[in-house]
Amino acid sequence: MTQLTTDTPSVTAPAPLTATDRCDACGAQAYVRATLATGELLFCAHHASRFRDSIRPTATAWHDESAKLHRK
């Protein structure tokens, strides 16, 4: 039996943020997950906007669910 292997890493979607995910800056509900080489930071929409320019260039991923705030 031949086993197939691949060198391509699998890409998985980030886990959705829930009401229990809290902003690391103020404790409000988190809508943004910034993944850095050293770990993750969670932000509410306000703090994500405030820190985006300084964190995003070094982030390996920026998962933004702030559009949930505008749903009716």
XYZ file of N, CA and C in Angstrom, residues 27-67:
123
model
N -11.164 44.574 28.144
C -12.079 43.561 28.630
C -13.415 43.498 27.909
N -13.653 44.376 26.934
C -14.892 44.324 26.150
C -14.844 43.110 25.218
N -15.975 42.795 24.571
C -15.997 41.661 23.650
C -15.001 41.886 22.523
N -14.211 40.867 22.223
C -13.191 40.962 21.174
C -13.803 40.668 19.807
N -13.413 41.461 18.822
C -13.832 41.269 17.440
C -12.639 41.099 16.502
N -11.430 41.251 17.020
C -10.220 41.125 16.201
C -9.203 40.270 16.940
N -8.606 39.328 16.195
C -7.519 38.505 16.732
C -6.270 38.801 15.914
N -5.248 39.316 16.566
C -3.958 39.566 15.919
C -3.022 38.441 16.338
N -2.543 37.683 15.368
C -1.614 36.605 15.656
C -0.203 37.108 15.387
N 0.640 37.000 16.389
C 2.027 37.435 16.298
C 2.915 36.206 16.435
N 4.189 36.358 16.167
C 5.121 35.240 16.303
C 5.175 34.734 17.742
N 4.871 35.594 18.689
C 4.961 35.231 20.106
C 3.626 34.871 20.737
N 2.521 34.953 19.997
C 1.212 34.624 20.552
C 0.105 35.424 19.902
N -1.024 35.503 20.572
C -2.188 36.209 20.042
C -2.582 37.364 20.950
N -3.149 38.385 20.327
C -3.761 39.491 21.051
C -5.195 39.596 20.562
N -6.127 39.837 21.480
C -7.527 40.037 21.137
C -7.887 41.487 21.411
N -8.682 42.071 20.504
C -9.064 43.471 20.650
C -10.540 43.678 20.352
N -11.152 44.610 21.060
C -12.473 45.096 20.679
C -12.269 45.929 19.405
N -13.341 46.331 18.762
C -13.210 47.099 17.522
C -12.480 48.423 17.763
N -12.758 49.068 18.881
C -12.115 50.351 19.198
C -10.603 50.201 19.323
N -10.150 49.239 20.111
C -8.709 49.078 20.309
C -8.017 48.485 19.083
N -8.716 47.685 18.306
C -8.136 47.188 17.053
C -7.848 48.353 16.129
N -8.786 49.286 16.050
C -8.588 50.473 15.219
C -7.431 51.324 15.753
N -7.368 51.446 17.063
C -6.330 52.273 17.691
C -4.923 51.703 17.481
N -4.769 50.369 17.570
C -3.448 49.745 17.507
C -3.109 49.119 16.154
N -4.027 49.146 15.205
C -3.834 48.476 13.913
C -2.533 48.881 13.224
N -2.264 50.157 13.117
C -1.078 50.605 12.376
C 0.233 50.168 13.016
N 0.254 50.004 14.315
C 1.503 49.600 14.972
C 1.663 48.081 15.049
N 0.562 47.337 15.082
C 0.648 45.882 15.231
C 0.570 45.140 13.906
N -0.246 45.592 12.999
C -0.496 44.833 11.771
C 0.760 44.538 10.946
N 1.731 45.444 10.843
C 2.927 45.118 10.045
C 3.716 43.908 10.561
N 3.657 43.626 11.856
C 4.397 42.492 12.405
C 3.510 41.275 12.668
N 2.206 41.428 12.476
C 1.281 40.317 12.713
C 1.382 39.297 11.577
N 1.308 38.024 11.941
C 1.297 36.977 10.925
C -0.119 36.754 10.407
N -1.124 37.175 11.187
C -2.526 37.099 10.759
C -3.316 38.178 11.477
N -4.330 38.694 10.797
C -5.213 39.711 11.363
C -6.635 39.264 11.051
N -7.304 38.660 12.025
C -8.656 38.113 11.854
C -9.650 39.128 12.408
N -10.415 39.765 11.518
C -11.305 40.859 11.889
C -12.761 40.459 11.677
N -13.527 40.420 12.752
C -14.955 40.122 12.698
C -15.792 41.326 13.104
N -15.233 42.534 13.018
C -15.949 43.726 13.462
C -17.179 44.038 12.614
N -17.301 43.420 11.450
C -18.504 43.617 10.630
C -19.754 43.117 11.365
